[in-house]
Coordinates of N, CA and C in Angstrom, one line a residue:
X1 N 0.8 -1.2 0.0 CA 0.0 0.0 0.0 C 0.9 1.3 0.0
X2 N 2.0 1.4 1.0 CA 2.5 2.5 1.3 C 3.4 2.5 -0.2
X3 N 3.9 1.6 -1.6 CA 4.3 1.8 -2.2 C 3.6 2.0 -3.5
X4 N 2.1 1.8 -3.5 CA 1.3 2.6 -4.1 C 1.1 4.1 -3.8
X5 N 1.3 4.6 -2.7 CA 0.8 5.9 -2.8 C 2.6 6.5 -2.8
X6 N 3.3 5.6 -2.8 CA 5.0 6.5 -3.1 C 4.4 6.5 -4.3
X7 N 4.2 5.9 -5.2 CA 4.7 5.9 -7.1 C 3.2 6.7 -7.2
X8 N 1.8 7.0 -6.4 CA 0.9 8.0 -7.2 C 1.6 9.5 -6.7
X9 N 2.5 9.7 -5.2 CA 2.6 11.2 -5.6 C 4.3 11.3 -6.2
X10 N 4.4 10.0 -6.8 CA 6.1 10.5 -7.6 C 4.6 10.9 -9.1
X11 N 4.2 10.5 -8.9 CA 4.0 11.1 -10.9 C 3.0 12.6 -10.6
X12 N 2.3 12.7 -9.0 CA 1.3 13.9 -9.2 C 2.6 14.9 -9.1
X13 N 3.7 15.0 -8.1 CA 5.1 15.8 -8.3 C 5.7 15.8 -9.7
X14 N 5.5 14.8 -10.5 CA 6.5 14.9 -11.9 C 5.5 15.6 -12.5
X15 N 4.4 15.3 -12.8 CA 3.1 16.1 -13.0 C 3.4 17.4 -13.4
X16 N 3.3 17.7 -11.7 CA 3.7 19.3 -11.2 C 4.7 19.8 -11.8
X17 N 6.0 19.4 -12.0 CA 6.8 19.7 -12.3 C 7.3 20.3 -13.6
X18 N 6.6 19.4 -14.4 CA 6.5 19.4 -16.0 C 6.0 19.9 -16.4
X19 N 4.2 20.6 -15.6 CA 3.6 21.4 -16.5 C 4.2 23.0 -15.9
X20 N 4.6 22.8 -15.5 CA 5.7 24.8 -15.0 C 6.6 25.0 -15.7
X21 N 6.8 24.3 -16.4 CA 7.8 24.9 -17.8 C 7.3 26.1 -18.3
X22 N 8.4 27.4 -18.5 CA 7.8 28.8 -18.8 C 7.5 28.3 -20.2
X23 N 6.1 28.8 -20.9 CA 5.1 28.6 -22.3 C 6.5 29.5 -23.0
X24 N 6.8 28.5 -24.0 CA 8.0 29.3 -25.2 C 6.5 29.3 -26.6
X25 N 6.5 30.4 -27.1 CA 5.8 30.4 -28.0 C 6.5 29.6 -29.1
X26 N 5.2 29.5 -30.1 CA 5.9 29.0 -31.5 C 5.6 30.1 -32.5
X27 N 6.3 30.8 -33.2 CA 6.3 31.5 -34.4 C 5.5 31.2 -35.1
X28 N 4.5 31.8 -36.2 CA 3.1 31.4 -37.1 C 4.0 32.2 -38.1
X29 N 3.9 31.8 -39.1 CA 3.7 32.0 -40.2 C 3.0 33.2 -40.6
X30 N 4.0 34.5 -41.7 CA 3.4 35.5 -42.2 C 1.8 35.2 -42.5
X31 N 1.3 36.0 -42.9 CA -0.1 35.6 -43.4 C -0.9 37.1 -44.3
X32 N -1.3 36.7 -45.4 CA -1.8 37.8 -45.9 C -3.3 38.0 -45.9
X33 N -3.8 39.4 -46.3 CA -5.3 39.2 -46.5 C -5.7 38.8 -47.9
X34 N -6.5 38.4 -47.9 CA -7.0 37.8 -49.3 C -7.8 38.5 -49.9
X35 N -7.5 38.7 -51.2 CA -8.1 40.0 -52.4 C -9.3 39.4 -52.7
X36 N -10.4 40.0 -52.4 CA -11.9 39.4 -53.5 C -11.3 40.1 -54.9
X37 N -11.5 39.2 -55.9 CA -11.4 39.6 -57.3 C -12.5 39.6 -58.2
X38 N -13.2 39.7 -59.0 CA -14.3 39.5 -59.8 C -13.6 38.0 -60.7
X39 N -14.6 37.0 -60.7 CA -14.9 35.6 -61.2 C -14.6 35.9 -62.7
X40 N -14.6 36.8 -63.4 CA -14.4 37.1 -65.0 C -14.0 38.5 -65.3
X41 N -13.0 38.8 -66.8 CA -13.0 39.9 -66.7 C -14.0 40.6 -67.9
X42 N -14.3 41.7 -67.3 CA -15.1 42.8 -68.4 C -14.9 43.7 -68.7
X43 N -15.4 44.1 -70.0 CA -14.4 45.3 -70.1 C -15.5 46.7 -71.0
X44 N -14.8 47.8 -71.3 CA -15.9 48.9 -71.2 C -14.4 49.7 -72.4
X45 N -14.8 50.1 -73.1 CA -14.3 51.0 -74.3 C -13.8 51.9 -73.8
X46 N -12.5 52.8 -74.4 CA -12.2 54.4 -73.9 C -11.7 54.8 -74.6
X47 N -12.9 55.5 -75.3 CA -12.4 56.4 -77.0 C -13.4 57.8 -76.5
X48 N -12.0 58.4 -75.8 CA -12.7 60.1 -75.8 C -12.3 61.4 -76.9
X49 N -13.3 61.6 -77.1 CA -12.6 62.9 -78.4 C -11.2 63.4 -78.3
X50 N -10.6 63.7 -78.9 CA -9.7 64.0 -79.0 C -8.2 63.8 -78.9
X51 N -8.2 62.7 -78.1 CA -7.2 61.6 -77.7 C -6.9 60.5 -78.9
X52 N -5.7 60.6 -79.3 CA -4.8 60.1 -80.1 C -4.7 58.1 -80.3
X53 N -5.7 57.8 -79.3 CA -5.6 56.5 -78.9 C -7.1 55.8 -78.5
X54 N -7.3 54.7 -78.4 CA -8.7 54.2 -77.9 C -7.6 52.7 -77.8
X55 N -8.9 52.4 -76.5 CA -8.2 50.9 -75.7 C -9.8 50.5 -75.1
X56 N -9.5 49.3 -74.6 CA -10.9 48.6 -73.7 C -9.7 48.1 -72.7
X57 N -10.6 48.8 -71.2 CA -9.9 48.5 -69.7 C -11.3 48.0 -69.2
X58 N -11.4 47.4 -67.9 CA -12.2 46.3 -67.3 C -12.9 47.8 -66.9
X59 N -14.0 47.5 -65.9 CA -15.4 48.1 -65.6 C -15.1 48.1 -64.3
X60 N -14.3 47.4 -63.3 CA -14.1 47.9 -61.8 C -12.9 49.0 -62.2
X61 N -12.4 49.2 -63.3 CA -11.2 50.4 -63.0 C -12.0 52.1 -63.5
X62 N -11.3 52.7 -63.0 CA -11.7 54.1 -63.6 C -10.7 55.1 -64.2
X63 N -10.9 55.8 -65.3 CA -10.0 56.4 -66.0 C -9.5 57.9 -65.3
X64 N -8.1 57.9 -65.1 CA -8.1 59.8 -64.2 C -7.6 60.2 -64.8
X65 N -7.1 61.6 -64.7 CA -6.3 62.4 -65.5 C -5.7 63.3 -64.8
X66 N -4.5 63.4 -64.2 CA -3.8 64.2 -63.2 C -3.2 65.4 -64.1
X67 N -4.3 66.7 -63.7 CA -4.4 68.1 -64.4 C -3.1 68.5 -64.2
X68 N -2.2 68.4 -63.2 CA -1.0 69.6 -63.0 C -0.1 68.6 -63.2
X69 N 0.2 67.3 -63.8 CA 0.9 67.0 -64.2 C 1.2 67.1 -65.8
X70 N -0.3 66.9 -66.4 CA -0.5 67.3 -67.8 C -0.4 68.5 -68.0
X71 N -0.5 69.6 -66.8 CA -0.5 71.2 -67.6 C 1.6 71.1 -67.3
X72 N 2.0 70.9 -66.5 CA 3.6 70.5 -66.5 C 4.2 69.9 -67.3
X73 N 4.2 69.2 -68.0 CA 4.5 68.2 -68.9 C 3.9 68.7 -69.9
X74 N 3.0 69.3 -70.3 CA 2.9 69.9 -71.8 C 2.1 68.0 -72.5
X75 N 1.7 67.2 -71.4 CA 1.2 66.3 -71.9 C -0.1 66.0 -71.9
X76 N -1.5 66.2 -72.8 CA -2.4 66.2 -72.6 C -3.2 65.2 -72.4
X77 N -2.5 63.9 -72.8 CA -2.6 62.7 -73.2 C -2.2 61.6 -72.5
X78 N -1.7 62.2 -70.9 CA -1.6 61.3 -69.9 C -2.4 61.0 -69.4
X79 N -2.8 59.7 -68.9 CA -4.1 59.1 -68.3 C -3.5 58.4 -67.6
X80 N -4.2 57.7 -66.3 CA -4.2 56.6 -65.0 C -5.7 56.0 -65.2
X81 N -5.2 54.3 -65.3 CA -6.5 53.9 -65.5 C -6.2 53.2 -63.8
X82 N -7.2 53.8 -63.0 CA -7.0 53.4 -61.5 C -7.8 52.3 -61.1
X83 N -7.0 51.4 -60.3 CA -8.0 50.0 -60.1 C -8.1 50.5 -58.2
X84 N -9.0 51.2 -57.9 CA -9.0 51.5 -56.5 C -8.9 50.3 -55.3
X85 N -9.7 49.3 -55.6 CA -10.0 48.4 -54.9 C -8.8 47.6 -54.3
X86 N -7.5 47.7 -55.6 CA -6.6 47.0 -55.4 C -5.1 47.9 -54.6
X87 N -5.5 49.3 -55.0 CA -4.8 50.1 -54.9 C -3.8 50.2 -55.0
X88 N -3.7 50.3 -56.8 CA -3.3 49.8 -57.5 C -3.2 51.1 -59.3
X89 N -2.4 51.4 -60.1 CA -2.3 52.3 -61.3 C -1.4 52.2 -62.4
X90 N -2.1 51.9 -63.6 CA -1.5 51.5 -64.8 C -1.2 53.3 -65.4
X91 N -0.3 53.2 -65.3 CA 0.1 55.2 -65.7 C 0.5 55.2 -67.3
X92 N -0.2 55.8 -67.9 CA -0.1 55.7 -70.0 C 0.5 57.1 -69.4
X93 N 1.0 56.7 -70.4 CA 2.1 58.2 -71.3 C 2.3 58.1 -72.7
X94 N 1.6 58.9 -73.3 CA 1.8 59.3 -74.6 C 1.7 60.5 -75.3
X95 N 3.1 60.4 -76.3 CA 3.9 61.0 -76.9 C 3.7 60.6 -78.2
X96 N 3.6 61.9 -79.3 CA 3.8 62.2 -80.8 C 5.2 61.9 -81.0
X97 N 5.5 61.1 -82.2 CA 7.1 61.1 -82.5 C 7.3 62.4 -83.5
X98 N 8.3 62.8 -83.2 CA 8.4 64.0 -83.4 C 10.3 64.3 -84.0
X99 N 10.8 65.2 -84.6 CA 11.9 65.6 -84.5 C 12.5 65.6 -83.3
X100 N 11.5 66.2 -82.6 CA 12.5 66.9 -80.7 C 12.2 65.9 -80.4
X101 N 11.6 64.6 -80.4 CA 11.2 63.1 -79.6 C 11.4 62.3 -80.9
X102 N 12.2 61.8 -81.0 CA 12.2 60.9 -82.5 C 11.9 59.6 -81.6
X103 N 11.7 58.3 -82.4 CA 11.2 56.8 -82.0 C 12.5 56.7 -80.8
X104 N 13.6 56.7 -81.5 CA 14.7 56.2 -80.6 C 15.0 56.6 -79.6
X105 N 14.8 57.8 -79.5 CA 14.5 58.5 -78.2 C 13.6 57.9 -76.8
X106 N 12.4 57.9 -77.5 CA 11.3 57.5 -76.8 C 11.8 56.1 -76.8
X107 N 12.5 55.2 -77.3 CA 12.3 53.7 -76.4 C 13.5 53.4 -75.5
X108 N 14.3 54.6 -76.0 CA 15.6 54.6 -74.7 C 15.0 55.0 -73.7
X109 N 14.1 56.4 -73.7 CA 13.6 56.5 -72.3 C 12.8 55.7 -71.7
X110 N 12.2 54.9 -72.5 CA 11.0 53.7 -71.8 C 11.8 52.1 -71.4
X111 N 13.5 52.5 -72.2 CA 14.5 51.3 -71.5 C 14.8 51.4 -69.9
X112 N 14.9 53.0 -70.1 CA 16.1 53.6 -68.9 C 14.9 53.3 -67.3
X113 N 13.7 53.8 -68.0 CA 12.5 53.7 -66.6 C 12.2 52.4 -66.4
X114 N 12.4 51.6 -67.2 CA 12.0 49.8 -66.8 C 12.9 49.0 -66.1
X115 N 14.2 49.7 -66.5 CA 15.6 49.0 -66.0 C 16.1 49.8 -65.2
X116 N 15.7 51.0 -64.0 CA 15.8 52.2 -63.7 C 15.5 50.8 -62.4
X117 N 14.8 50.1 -62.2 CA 14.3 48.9 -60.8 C 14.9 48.0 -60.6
X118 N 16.1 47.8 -61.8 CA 17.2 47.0 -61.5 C 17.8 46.5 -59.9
X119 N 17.8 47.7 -59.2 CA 18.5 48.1 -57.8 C 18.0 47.2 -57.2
X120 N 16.4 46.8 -56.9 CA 15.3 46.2 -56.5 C 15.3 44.7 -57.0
X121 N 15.3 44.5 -58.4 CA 14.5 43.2 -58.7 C 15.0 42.5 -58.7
X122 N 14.7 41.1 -58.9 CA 15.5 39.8 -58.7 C 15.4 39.6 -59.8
X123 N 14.5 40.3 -61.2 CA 14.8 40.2 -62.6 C 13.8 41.0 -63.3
X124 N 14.5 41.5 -64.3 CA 13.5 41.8 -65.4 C 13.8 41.0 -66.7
X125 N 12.6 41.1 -67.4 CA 12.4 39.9 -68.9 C 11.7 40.8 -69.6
X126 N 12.2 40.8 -71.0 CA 11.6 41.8 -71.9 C 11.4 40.9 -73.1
X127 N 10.0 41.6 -73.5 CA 9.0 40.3 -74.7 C 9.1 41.4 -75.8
X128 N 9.5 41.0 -76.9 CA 8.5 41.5 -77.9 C 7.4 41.1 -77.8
X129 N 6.6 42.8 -78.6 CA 5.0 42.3 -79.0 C 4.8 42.7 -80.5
X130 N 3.7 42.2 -80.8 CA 3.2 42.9 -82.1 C 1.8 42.8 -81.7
X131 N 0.7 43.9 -81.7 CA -0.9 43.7 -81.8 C -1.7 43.2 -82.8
X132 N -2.8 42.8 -82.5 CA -3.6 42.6 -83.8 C -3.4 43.7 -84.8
X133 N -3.7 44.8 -84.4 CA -3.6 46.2 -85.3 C -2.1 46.8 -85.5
X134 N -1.5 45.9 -85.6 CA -0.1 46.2 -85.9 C 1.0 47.1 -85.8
X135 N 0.7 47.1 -84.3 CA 1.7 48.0 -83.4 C 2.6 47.0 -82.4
X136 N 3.5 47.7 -82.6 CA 4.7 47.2 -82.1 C 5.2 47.3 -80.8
X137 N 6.3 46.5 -80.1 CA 6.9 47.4 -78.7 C 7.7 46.2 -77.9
X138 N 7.3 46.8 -76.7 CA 8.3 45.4 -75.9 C 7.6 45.6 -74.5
X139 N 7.4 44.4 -73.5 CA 6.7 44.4 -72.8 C 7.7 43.7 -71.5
X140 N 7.7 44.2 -70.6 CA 8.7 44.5 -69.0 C 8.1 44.0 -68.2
X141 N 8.8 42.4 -67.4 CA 7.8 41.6 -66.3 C 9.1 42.3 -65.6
X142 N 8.8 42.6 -64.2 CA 9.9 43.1 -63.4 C 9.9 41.6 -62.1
X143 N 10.2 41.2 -61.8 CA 10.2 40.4 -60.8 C 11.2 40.9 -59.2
X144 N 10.1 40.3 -58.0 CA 10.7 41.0 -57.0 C 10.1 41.6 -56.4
X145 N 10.4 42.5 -55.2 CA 9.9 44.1 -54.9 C 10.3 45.3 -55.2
X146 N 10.2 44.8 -56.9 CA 10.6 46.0 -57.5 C 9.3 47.0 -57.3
X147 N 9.3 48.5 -57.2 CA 7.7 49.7 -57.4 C 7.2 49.3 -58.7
X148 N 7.8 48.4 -59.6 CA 6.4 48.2 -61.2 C 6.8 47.2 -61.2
X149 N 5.8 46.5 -61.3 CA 5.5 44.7 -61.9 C 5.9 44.6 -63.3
X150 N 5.0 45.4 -63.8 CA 4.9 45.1 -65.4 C 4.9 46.3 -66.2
X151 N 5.9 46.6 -67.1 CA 5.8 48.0 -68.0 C 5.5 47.2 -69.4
X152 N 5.3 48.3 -70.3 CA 5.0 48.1 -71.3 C 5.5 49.5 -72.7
X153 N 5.4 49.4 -73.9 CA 5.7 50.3 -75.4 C 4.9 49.9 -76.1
X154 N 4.3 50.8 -77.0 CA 3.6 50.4 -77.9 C 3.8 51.3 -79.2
X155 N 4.0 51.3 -80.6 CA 4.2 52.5 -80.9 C 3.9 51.7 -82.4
X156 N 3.1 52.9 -83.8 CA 3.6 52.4 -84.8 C 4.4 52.7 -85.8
X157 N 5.7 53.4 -84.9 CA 7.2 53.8 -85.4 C 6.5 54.7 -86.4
X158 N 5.4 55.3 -86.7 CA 5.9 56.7 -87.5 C 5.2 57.8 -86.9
X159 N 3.8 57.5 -85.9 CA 3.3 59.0 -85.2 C 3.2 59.1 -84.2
X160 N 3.0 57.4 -83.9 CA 2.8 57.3 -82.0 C 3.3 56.5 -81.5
X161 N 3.4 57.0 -79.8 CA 4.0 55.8 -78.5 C 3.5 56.3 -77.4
X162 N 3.0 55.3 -76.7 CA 2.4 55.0 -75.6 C 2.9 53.9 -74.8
X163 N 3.4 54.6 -73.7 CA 4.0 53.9 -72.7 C 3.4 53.9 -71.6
X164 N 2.8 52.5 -70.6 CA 2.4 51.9 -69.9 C 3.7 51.1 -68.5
X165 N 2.9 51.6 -67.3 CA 3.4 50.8 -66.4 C 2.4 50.8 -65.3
X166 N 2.4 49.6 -64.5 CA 1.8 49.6 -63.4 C 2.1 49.3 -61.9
X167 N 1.9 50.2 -61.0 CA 2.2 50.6 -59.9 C 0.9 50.2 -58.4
X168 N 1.8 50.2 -57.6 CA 0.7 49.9 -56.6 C 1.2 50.8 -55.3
X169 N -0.1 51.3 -55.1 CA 0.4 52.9 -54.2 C 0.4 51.8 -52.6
X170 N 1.4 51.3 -51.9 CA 2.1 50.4 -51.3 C 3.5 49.7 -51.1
X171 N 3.7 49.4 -50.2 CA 5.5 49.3 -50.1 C 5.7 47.8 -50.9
X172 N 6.4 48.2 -51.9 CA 6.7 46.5 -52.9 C 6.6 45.1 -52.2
X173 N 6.1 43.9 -52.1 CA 6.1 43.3 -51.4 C 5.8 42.1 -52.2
X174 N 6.3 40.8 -53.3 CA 6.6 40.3 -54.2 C 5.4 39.3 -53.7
X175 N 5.2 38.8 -52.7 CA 4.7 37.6 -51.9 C 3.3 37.9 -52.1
X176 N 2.8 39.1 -51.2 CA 1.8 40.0 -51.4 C 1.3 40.3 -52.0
X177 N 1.5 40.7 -53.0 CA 0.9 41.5 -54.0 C 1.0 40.2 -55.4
X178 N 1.5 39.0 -55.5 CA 1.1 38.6 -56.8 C 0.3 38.0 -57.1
X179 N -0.7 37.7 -56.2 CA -2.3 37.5 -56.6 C -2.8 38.7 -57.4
X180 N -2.6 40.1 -57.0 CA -3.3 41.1 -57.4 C -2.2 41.2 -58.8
X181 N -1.1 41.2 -58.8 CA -0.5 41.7 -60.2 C -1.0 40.2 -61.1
X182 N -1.0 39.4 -60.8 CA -1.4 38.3 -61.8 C -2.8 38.8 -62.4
X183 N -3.5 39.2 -61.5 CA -5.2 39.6 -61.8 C -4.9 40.6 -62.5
X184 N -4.1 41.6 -62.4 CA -4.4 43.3 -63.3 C -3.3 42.8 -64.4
X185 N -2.1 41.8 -64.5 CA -1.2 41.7 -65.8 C -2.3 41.4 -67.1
X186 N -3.5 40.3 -66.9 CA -4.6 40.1 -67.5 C -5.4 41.2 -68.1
X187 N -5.3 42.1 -66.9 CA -6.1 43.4 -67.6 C -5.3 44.6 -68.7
X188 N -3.9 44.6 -68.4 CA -3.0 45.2 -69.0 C -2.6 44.4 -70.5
X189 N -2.5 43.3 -70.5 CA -2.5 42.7 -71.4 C -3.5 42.9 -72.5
X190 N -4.7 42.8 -71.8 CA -6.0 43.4 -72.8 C -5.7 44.3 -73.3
X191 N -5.6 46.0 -72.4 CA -5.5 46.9 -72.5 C -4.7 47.0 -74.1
X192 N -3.5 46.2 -73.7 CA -2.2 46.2 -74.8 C -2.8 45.9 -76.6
X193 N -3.5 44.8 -76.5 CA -3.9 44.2 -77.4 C -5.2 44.9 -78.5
X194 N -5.9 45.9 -77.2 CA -7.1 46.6 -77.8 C -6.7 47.7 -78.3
X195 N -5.1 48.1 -78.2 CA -5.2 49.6 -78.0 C -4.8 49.9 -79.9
X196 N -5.1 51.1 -80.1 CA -5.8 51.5 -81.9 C -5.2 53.2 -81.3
X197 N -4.1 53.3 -82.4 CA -4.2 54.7 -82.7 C -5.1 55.6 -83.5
X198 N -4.8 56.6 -83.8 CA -5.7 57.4 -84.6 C -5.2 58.6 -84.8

């Protein structure tokens, strides 16, 4: 008897003992929030008078026009097609080829800004393209935490170029954000494909 109750309080003591270990946490794993996206993409036309260009961008984005940057710039023809939800900006810039802006001009400067995130990326890859409507260019996956995912040129080497890149007003974060750039490269890609000088 008296060596049954020795071996019940050796284990209620070891018991005791074992559960007073100070609690060491375990580390969890980053974790992000998850982006609702729309199940399909749609898209909505954007041919405004006077503008040198027409494209089709999706229906959750909205088209802006940053006034004191175009009265600065002497550029009337800059547009932000803004995806708020993602917060998130495909920034067009376009330029007349010109004497004072000849072609070569304009795709060194649209080299120098794509490769300008070198510092940052873990790579960039550059595509030819050609459009259905037979414009030309080269298209910039940046990989990384680089500030632009994806740039783009489009031009039909004798009156116009239009240069695209897209930004996300947020600190670069490669992990993060490539649900949302996979979802808007889709929409830029469109963008690319529909877009018609004039």
């Amino acid at each position: 008897m008296n060596r049954n109750i020795f071996i019940i309080i050796t284990l209620i003591s070891a018991a005791c003992l074992w559960s007073c270990r100070p609690y060491t946490p375990t580390p969890r794993k980053k974790g992000y929030f998850k982006l609702e996206m729309p199940t399909e993409h749609t898209y909505q036309k954007f041919s405004m008078a006077g503008f040198p260009f027409e494209f089709e961008y999706p229906h959750y984005a909205k088209i802006t026009q940053d006034t004191n940057l175009v009265l600065q710039e002497k550029a009337p023809y800059w547009i932000n097609v803004s995806f708020l939800d993602y917060n998130a900006t495909i920034y067009l810039s376009y330029k007349p080829i010109t004497a004072a802006d000849p072609l070569e001009k304009l795709i060194d400067d649209s080299y120098r800004l794509s490769y300008g995130h070198d510092k940052r990326a873990d790579y960039i890859e550059s595509e030819q393209i050609q459009t259905p409507h037979n414009l030309y260019g080269v298209k910039y996956q940046i990989g990384g935490n680089a500030a632009s995912a994806h740039q783009f040129y489009l031009t039909d080497s004798v009156r116009h170029f239009l240069r695209g890149s897209l930004y996300f007003e947020t600190v670069p974060n490669a992990d993060s954000l490539a649900p949302a750039i996979r979802f808007l490269n889709e929409d830029m890609q469109h963008l690319v494909e529909t877009l018609k000088f004039r």
